[in-house]
XYZ file of C-alpha atoms in Angstrom:
622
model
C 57.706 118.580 94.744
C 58.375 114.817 93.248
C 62.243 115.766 93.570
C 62.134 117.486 97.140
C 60.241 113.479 98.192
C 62.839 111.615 96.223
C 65.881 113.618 97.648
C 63.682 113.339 101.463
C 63.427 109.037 100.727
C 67.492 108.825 100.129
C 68.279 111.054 102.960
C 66.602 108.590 104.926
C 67.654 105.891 103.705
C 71.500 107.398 104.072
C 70.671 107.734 107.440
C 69.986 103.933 108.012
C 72.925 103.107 106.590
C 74.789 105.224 108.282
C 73.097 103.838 111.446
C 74.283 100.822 110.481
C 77.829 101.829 110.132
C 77.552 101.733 106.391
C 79.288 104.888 105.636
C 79.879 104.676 101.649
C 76.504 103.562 100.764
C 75.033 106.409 103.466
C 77.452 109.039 100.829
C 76.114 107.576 98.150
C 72.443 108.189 99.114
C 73.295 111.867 100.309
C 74.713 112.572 97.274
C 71.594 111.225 94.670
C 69.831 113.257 96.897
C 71.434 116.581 95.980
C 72.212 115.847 92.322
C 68.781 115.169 92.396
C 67.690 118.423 94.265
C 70.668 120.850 94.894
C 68.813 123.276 96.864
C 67.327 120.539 99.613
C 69.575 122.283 102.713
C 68.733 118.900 104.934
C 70.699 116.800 102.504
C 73.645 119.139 101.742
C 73.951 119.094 105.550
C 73.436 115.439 105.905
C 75.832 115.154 103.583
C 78.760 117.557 105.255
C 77.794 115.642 108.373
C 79.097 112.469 107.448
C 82.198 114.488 105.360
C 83.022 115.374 108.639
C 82.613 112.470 110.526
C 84.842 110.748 107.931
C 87.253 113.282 108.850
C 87.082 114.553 105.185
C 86.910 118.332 106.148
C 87.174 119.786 102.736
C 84.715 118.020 101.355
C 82.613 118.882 104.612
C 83.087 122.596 104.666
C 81.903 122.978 100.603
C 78.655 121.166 101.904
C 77.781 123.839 104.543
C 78.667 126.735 102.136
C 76.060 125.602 99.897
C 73.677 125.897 103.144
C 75.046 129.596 103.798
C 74.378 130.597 100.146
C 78.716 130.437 99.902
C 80.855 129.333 96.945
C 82.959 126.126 96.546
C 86.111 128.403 95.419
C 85.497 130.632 98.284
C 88.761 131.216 100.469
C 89.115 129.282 103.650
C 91.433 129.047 106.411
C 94.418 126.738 106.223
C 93.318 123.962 107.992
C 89.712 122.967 106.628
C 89.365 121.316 109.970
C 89.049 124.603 111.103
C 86.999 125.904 108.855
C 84.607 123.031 108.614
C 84.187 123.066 112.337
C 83.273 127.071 111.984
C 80.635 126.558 109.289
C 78.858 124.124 110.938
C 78.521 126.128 114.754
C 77.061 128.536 112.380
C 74.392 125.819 111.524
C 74.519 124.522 114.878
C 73.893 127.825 116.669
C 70.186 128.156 114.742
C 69.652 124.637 115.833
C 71.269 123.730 119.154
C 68.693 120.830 119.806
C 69.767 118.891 116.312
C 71.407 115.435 117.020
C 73.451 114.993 114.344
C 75.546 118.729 114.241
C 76.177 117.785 117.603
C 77.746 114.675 117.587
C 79.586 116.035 114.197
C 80.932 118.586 115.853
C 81.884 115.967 119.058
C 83.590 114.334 115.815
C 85.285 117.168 114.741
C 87.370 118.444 117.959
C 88.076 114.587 118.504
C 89.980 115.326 115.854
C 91.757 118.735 116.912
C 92.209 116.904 120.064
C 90.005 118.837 121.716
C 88.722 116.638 123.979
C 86.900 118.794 126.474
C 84.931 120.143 124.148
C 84.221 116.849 121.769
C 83.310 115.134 125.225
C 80.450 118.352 125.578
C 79.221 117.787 122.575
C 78.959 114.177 122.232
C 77.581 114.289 125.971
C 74.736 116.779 124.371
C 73.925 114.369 121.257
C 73.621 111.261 123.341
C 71.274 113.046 125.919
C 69.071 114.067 122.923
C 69.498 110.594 121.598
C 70.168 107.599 123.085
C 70.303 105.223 120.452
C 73.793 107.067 119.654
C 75.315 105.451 122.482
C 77.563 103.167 120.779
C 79.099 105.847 118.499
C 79.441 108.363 121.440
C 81.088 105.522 123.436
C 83.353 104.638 120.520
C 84.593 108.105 119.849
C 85.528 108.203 123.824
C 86.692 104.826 124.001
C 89.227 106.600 121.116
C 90.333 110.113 123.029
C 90.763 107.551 126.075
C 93.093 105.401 123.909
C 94.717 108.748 122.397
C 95.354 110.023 126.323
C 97.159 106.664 127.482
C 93.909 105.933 129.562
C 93.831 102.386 127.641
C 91.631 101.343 130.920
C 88.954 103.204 130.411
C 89.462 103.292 126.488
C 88.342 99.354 126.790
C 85.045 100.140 129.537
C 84.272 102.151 126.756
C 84.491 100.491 123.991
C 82.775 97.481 125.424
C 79.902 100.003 126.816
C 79.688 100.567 122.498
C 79.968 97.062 122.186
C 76.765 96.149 124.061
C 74.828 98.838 122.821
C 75.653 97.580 119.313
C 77.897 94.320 119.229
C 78.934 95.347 115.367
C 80.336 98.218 115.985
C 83.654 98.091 114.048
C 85.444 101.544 115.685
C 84.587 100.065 119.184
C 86.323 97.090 118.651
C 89.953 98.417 116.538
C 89.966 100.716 119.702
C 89.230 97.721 122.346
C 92.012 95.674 120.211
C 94.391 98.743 120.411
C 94.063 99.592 124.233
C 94.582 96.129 124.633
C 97.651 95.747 122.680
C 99.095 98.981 124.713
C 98.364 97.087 127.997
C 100.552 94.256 126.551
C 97.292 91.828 126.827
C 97.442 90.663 123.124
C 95.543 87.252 124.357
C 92.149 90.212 123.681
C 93.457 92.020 121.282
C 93.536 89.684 118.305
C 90.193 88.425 118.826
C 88.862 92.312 119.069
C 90.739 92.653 115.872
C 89.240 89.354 114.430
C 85.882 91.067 115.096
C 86.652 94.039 113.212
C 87.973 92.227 110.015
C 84.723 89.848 110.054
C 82.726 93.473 110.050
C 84.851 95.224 107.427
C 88.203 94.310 105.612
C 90.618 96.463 106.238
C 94.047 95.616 104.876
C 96.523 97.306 107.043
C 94.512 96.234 110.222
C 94.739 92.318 108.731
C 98.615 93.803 108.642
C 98.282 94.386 112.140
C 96.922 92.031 113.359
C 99.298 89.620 110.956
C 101.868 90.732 113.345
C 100.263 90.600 116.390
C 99.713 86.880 116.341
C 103.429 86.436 116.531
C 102.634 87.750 120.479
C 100.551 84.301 120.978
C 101.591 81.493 122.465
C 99.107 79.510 120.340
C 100.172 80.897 117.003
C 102.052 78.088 115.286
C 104.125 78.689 112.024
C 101.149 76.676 110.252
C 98.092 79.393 111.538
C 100.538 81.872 110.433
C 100.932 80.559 107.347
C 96.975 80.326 106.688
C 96.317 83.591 108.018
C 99.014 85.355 105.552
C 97.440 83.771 102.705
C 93.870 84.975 103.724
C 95.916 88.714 103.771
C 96.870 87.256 100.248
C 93.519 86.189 98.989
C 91.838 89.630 100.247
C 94.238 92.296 99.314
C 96.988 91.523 97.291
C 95.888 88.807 95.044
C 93.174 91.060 93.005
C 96.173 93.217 92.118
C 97.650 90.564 89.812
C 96.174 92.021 86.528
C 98.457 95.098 87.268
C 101.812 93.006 87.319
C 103.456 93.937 83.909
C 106.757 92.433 82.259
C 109.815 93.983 83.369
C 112.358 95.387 80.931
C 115.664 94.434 82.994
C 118.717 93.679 81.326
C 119.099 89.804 82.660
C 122.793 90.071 82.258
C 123.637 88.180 84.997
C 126.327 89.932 85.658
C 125.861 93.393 85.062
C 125.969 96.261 88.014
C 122.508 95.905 90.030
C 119.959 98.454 90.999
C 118.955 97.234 94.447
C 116.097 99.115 96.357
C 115.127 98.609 100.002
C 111.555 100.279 101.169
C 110.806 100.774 104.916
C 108.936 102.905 107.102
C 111.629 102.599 109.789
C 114.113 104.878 108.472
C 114.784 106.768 111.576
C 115.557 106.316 115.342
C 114.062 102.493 115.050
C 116.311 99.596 115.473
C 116.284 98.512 111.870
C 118.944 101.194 111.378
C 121.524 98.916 113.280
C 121.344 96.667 111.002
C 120.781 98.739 107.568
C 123.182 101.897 107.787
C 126.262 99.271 107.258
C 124.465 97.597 104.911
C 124.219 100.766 103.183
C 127.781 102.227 103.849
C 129.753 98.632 102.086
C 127.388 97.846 99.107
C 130.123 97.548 96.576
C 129.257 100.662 94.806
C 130.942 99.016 91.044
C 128.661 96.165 91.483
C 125.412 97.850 92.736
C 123.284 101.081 92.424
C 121.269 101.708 95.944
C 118.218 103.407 96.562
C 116.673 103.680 99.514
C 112.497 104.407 99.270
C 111.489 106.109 102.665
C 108.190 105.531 103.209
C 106.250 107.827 105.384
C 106.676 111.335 107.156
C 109.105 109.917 110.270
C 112.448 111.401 110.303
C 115.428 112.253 112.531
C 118.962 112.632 112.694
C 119.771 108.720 112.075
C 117.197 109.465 108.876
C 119.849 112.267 107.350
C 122.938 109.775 108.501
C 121.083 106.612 106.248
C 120.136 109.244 103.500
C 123.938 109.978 103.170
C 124.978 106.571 103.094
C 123.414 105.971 99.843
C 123.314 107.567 95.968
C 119.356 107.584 95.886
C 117.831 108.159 98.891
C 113.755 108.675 98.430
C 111.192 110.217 100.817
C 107.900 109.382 99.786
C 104.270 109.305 101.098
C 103.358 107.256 97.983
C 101.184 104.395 98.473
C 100.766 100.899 96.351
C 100.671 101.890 93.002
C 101.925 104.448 92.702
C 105.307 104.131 94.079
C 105.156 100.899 92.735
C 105.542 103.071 89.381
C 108.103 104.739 90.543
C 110.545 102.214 91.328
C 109.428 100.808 88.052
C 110.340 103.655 86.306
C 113.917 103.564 88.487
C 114.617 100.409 86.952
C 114.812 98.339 90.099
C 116.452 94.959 89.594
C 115.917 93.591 93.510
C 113.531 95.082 95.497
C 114.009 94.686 99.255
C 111.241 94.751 102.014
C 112.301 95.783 105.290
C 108.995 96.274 107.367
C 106.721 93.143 106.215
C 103.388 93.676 106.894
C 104.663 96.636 109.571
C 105.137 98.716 106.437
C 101.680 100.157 106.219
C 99.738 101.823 103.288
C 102.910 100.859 100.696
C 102.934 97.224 101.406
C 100.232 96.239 98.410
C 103.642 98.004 96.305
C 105.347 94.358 96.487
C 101.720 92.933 94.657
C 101.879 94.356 91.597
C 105.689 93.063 91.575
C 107.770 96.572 90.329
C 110.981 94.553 90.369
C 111.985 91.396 88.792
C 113.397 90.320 92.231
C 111.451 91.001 95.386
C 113.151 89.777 98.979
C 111.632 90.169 102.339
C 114.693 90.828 104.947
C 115.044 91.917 108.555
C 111.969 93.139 109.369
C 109.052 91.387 110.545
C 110.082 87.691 110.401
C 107.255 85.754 109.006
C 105.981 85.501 105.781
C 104.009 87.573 104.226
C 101.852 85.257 102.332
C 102.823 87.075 98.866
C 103.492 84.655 95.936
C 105.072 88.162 94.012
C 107.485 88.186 97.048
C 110.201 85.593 95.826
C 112.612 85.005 98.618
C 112.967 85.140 102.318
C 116.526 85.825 103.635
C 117.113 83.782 107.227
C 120.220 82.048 108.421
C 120.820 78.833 109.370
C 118.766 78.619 112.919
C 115.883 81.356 111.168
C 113.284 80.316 109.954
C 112.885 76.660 111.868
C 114.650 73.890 109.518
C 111.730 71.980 108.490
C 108.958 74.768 107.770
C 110.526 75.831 104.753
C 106.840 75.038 103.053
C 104.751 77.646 105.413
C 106.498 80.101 103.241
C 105.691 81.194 100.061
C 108.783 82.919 99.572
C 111.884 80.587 99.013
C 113.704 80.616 101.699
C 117.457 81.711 100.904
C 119.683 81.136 104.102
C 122.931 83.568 104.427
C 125.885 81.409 105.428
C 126.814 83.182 108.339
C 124.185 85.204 110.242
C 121.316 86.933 109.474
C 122.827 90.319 109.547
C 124.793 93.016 110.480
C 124.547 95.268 113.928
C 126.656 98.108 114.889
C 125.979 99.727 118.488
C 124.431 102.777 119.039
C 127.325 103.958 121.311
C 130.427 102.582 122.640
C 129.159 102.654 126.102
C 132.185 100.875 128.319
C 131.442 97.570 130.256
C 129.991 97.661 133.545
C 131.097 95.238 136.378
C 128.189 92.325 137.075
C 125.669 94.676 139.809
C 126.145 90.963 141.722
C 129.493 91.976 142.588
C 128.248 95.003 144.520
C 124.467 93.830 145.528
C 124.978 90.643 147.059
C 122.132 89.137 144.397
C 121.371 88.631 141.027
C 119.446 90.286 139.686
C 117.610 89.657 136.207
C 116.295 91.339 133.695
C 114.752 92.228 130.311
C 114.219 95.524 128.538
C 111.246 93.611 125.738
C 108.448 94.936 124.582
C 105.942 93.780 127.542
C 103.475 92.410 125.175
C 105.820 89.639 124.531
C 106.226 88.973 127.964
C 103.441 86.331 127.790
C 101.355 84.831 131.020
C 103.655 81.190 130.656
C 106.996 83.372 130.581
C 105.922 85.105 133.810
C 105.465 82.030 135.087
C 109.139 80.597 133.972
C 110.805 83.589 135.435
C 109.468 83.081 138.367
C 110.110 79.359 139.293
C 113.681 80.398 138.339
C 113.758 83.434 140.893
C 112.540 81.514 143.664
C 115.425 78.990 143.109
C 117.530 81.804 143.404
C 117.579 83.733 147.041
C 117.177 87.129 146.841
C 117.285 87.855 143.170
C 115.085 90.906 141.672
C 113.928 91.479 138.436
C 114.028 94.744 136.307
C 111.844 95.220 133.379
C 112.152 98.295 131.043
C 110.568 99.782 128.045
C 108.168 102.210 126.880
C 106.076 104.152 129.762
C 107.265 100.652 131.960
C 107.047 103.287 134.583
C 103.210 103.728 134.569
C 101.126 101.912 136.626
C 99.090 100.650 133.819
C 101.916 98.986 131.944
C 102.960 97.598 135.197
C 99.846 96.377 136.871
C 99.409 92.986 134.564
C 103.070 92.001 135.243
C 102.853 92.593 139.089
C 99.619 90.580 139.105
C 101.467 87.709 137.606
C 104.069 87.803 139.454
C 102.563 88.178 142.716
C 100.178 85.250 141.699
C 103.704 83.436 141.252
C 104.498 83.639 144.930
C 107.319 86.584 144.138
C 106.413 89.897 146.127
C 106.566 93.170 145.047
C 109.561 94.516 146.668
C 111.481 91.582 144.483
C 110.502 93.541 141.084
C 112.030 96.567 139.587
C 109.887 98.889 136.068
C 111.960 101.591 134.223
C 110.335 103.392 131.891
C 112.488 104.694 127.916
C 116.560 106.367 128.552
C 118.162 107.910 125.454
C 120.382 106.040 123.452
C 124.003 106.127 125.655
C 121.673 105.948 129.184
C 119.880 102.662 128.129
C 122.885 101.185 127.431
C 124.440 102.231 130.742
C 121.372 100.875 132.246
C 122.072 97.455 131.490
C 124.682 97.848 134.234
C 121.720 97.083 136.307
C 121.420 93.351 135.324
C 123.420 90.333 135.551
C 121.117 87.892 133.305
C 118.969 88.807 130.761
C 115.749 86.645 130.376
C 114.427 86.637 126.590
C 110.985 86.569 126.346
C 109.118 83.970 124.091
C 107.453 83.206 121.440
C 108.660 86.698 120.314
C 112.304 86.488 121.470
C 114.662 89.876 121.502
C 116.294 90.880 118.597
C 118.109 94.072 118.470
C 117.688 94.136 122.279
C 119.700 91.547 121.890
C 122.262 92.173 120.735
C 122.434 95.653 122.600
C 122.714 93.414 125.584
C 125.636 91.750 124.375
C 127.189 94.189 123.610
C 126.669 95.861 127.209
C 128.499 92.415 128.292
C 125.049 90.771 129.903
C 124.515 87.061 129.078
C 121.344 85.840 127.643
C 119.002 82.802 127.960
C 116.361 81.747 125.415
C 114.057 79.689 124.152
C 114.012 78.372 120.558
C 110.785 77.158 119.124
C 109.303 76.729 115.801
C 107.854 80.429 114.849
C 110.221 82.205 113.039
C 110.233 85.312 115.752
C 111.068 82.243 118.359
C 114.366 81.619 116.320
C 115.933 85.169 116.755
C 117.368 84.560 120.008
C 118.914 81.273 118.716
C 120.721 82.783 115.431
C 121.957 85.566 117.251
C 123.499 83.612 120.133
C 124.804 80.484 117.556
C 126.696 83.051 115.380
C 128.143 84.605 118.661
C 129.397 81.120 119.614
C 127.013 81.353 122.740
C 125.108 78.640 121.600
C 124.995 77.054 125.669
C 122.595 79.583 126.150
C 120.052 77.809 123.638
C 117.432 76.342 125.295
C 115.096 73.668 123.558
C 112.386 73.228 126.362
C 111.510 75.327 129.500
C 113.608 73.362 131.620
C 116.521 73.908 130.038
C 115.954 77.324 129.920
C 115.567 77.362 133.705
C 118.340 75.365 134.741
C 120.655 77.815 132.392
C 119.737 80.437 134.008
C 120.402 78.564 137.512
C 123.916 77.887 136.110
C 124.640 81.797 134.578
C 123.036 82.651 138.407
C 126.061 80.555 139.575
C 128.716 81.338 137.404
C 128.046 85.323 137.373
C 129.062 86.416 140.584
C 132.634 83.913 140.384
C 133.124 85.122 137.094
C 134.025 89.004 136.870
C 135.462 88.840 133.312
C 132.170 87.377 131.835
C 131.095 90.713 130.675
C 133.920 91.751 129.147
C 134.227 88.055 126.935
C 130.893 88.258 126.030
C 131.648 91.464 124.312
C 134.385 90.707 122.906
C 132.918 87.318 121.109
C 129.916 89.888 120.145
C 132.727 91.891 118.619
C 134.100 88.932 116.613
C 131.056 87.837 115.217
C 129.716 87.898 112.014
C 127.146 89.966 113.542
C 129.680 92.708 113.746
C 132.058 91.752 110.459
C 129.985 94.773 108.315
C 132.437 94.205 105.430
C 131.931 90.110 105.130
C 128.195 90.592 105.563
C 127.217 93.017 103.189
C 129.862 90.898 101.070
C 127.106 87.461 101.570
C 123.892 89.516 101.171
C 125.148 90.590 97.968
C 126.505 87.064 96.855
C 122.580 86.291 97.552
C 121.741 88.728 95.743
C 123.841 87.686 92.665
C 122.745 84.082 92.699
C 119.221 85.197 92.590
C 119.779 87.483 89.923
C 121.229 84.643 87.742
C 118.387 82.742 89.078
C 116.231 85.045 86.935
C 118.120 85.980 83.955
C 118.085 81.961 83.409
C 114.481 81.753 83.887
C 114.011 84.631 81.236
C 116.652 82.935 78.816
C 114.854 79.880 79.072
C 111.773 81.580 78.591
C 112.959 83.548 75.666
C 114.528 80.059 74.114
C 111.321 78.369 73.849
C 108.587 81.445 72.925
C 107.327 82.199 76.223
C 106.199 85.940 77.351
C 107.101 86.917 80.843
C-alpha cells in the first residue's frame, strides 16, 4: 500500500511538471513511479502518454502493453506510430471521458498528419478540460503552420500564448509562421521567447540566421549573439577536442573534407560541383560528408565528382569521429549555422584545419573554427574583429558559379512593352519594409514601370498580401505589381526575360540569384553595407567589373536605377555584354578558382605545421 501512495505522489507530481511544460523531469517522475510499483496501470499509462506526446512511439507502445498484460518483445507493426496509436484507442475506448488519452491521441495523428481526426480529439480533451487550452492551441497553431495556413497558425499560437504566456511550442510555431509570411521583424523576438524558456541549439541556429533578415542587426549584435550560441552549445564540448595525428608536412597531398546539408537541388551546388570537378587530385584527397536524408539528381552528379563521397545522418560526435578516423587535414563548412544537428561536429575540432566557406556568411562564433574565406569587398574591411575566425580573403572572388542551363539571352521586355519593368526573384523575407519603400520612390520616378516579384508560393495570396500592403501604402497601385510563384530550372531562367532591372534586396542582398541574373543578361543594383550578407551583391558585381552598380547609400541606389531605367531601352546589346563580362569573370574561371582556394588552403596548412614545429621545438603538447 506504502508503494501504490509513493508511485500515486510522483504521478502527480509528473503531472505538474508536465503542466508546466517540464517534460524530462515529468519522465522522470513517471518512471520512479513504476520502478517503484510496476503493476500501478495509471502510471505506466501516464507514462506512454507523455512517450507519445514526445513523439517517442516505441517507447509509448511498450507502456500500454504492460497495461494490456502484453510483452515488450511482442511483434508490432512497422511503424510504432501505428501501433502506439492502436494500443492506446484500446485504452481510450474503456475510458472515452479521460483527458489525457485524448489529447495523446490528438498528439498522435498530428503526427500521421491526420489532421481531421487530431483536431476531434484535441477538440474532445479541451471541452473536458479547459485548462489544456494552450497545448490544444499549440498543436493547431502547428497543423495550421504544416498546411501553409501561417495566418491562422499565428491566431493560434497567440490564443496559446495568452492562455499560458510560457508556452515554448506556441511561440517556435508563431516565430515559424511568421518567418513563412516573410515578417521576420516578429519572428526573432517569438524565437527570443522560446530560447529564454528552453535552449535549444539548432533554434539559436535559426534564429542566428534569421537576424541577418533585420535591418537593425549590425555586424557587432551578430557578433555577440554568435558567441552566446558559443557559450551555450559549443563551448562545453571543449574537453572532447583531442590532438590530431596529421602529418604537418607542409607539403604533402591534403585530405580536404567539406560537410553540408545542401547537397542537392540547392544553390550551393553552383558553386561546389566545380570546386569538386578541378581539385588537383595529386595534391588533394576529397571527401564530401552529406549530411542529412535530401537527395536528387544534382546529389548523384556531386557524388561523382569526388573519390569519397559520404551520406550520413550522423550528428556531432559522432561524425565528428568519423572524419577523425578519415584523417581529415582541412575541414570545410558549407552550411554555417544552416547545417543543423551536425554543426556542434566543428566543436570538438575533428580536423587540424577547420574553414567556414560559402554558406551562411557570418560567423559562427566558434573559436575551433579557424578561418573565414571572403574576398576583397566580403566581409566589410574594417570588421575583421567581429569574427572569431581569421578572416582569409581569396584574391579574386569569392567563388566559383556555373549556370544551371545555357538558357539564350532574351531581348530587354522594354523593347516590346513600352516600360520598364523591374524586378527581383529574392526570398521575400529579405524584402524588408525600408526596401519597399526604396523601390517605390524609384518607380514613381519612372512612368509606367511594373514590378515582378518571384519565389516560393509568390503566387499565394498570403505571401503576397504584406508586399501589396506596402506598396499600396507607397502610393503604387496594384495593377503596377506583378507575383510568380517557383519554374524549374531552364523556365526560371527564361523568366528573367520578363525584367529589365533587377532590384537587390538589402540587408540580405542576392547571391546565387545573382548571378543567375547575370547570366540571363539583366543588370543589377545594390546596396553595400556593413553585414557580411550586405556585401554579396558588391563582390559579385566588383569581380564582374560592374562595380557602377555599387551603391553606398539609398540615393545612390535610386538614382542608378534611374540611369539603368534610361540607358535600357537605348541600349539593346546590354544584355548580351553583361553576359559576356559574367562569362569572363573570375566568377566563371572554375580552373583559376579552385587553383586560389587551394593556394589558401596550402598557406594555412603551413600555417599549422609551423605552429606544431614550434610547438614540438620547445616541449609543448597540442
Amino acid at each position: 500500500m506504502r508503494r501504490r501512495h509513493s508511485a500515486l505522489d510522483l504521478v502527480r507530481r509528473g503531472g505538474g511538471f508536465r503542466k508546466s511544460g517540464d517534460f524530462p523531469h515529468a519522465e522522470e517522475a513517471y518512471r520512479k513511479a513504476v520502478r517503484i510499483d510496476p503493476r500501478f496501470d495509471d502510471a505506466w499509462t501516464e507514462l506512454g502518454c507523455l512517450m507519445m506526446d514526445c513523439r517517442r512511439f516505441r517507447e509509448s507502445a511498450a507502456c500500454f502493453r504492460r497495461i494490456a498484460g502484453g510483452r515488450d518483445g511482442e511483434v508490432e507493426a512497422d511503424d510504432p506510430a501505428q501501433t502506439a496509436v492502436a494500443l492506446l484507442l484500446g485504452v481510450v475506448s474503456r475510458r472515452p471521458d479521460w483527458v489525457r488519452g485524448q489529447f495523446s491521441l490528438g498528439c498522435a495523428y498530428e503526427h500521421l498528419g491526420d489532421n481531421g481526426r487530431a483536431r476531434d480529439h484535441l477538440g474532445h480533451a479541451l471541452r473536458l478540460d479547459t485548462s489544456r487550452q494552450a497545448a490544444v492551441q499549440a498543436l493547431l497553431a502547428r497543423m495550421y503552420w504544416f498546411e501553409k495556413n501561417w495566418k491562422e497558425g499565428i491566431a493560434a499560437a497567440d490564443r496559446a500564448l495568452e492562455a499560458n504566456p510560457k508556452f515554448f511550442l506556441a511561440h517556435i510555431v508563431r516565430s515559424k509562421c511568421c518567418s513563412e509570411l516573410g515578417d521576420i521583424q516578429e519572428s526573432i523576438p517569438s524565437m527570443l521567447r522560446a530560447l529564454e524558456i528552453l535552449p535549444n541549439r539548432e533554434l539559436h541556429s535559426g534564429l542566428l540566421f534569421e537576424m541577418n533578415y533585420l535591418r537593425e542587426t549590425t555586424p557587432e549584435s551578430l557578433y555577440i549573439e554568435a558567441c552566446r550560441w558559443n557559450a551555450w552549445y559549443a563551448a562545453p564540448l571543449a574537453n572532447q577536442i583531442r590532438p590530431h595525428c596529421n602529418t604537418p608536412d607542409p607539403e604533402r597531398r591534403l585530405k580536404v573534407g567539406y560537410v553540408s546539408p545542401d547537397l542537392y537541388g540547392h544553390p550551393i551546388s553552383k558553386f561546389l560541383i566545380p570546386v569538386l570537378e578541378f581539385h588537383h587530385r595529386s595534391r588533394f584527397e576529397v571527401f564530401v560528408y552529406s549530411v542529412g536524408s535530401k537527395a536528387d539528381s544534382i546529389t548523384d552528379v556531386i557524388r561523382n565528382s569526388t573519390e569519397n563521397f559520404v551520406s550520413t545522418e550522423a550528428k556531432d560526435v559522432k561524425l565528428a569521429e568519423r572524419i577523425r578516423a578519415d584523417g581529415i587535414d582541412i575541414l570545410v563548412d558549407l552550411a554555417g549555422h544552416t547545417t543543423g544537428p551536425a554543426h556542434l561536429l566543428f566543436a570538438v575540432k575533428p580536423a587540424p584545419v577547420q574553414v567556414s566557406w560559402l554558406g551562411v556568411l557570418s560567423t559562427t562564433g566558434m573559436p575551433t573554427m579557424d578561418y573565414f574565406l571572403g574576398d576583397a569587398q566580403m566581409p566589410c574591411p574594417g570588421t575583421e574583429h567581429l569574427f572569431t575566425e581569421t578572416i582569409y580573403r581569396l584574391p579574386r572572388s569569392l567563388g566559383c558559379y556555373r549556370p544551371t542551363d545555357n538558357v539564350p539571352v532574351a531581348p530587354a521586355p522594354s523593347l516590346k512593352n513600352g516600360y520598364i519593368t523591374f524586378g527581383c526573384c529574392n526570398n521575400p523575407s529579405k524584402i524588408t519594409r525600408e526596401v519597399v519603400r526604396l523601390w517605390s520612390a524609384i518607380m514613381h520616378l519612372v512612368p509606367e514601370s511594373r514590378m515582378l516579384l518571384k519565389w516560393n508560393d509568390m503566387e499565394t495570396e498570403s505571401k503576397q498580401r504584406r508586399l501589396r500592403q506596402w506598396f499600396v501604402e507607397d502610393g503604387i497601385g496594384v495593377e503596377r505589381l506583378t507575383f510568380a510563384g517557383a519554374s524549374k530550372t531552364t523556365q526560371y531562367l527564361r523568366e528573367y526575360g520578363a525584367i529589365d532591372i533587377s532590384l537587390d534586396p538589402f540587408p540580405y542582398n542576392g547571391g546565387s540569384t545573382t548571378l543567375d541574373t547575370l547570366w540571363m543578361g539583366v543588370p543589377v543594383v545594390t546596396l553595400a553595407g556593413r553585414m557580411p550578407v550586405q556585401r554579396i551583391g558588391a563582390s559579385i558585381l566588383a569581380a564582374v567589373g560592374l562595380g557602377d552598380f555599387i551603391a553606398q547609400t539609398p540615393e545612390q541606389y535610386l538614382k542608378i536605377a534611374l540611369y539603368l531605367a534610361a540607358v535600357v531601352p537605348k541600349t539593346p546589346n546590354l544584355r548580351q555584354e553583361i553576359r559576356r563580362a559574367l562569362v569572363a569573370s573570375p566568377w566563371m574561371d572554375e580552373i583559376g578558382i579552385v587553383r586560389d582556394v587551394e593556394n589558401a588552403y596550402r598557406e594555412m596548412w603551413r600555417t599549422w605545421c609551423r605552429s606544431q614545429n614550434e610547438a614540438k621545438r620547445f616541449g609543448v603538447s597540442h
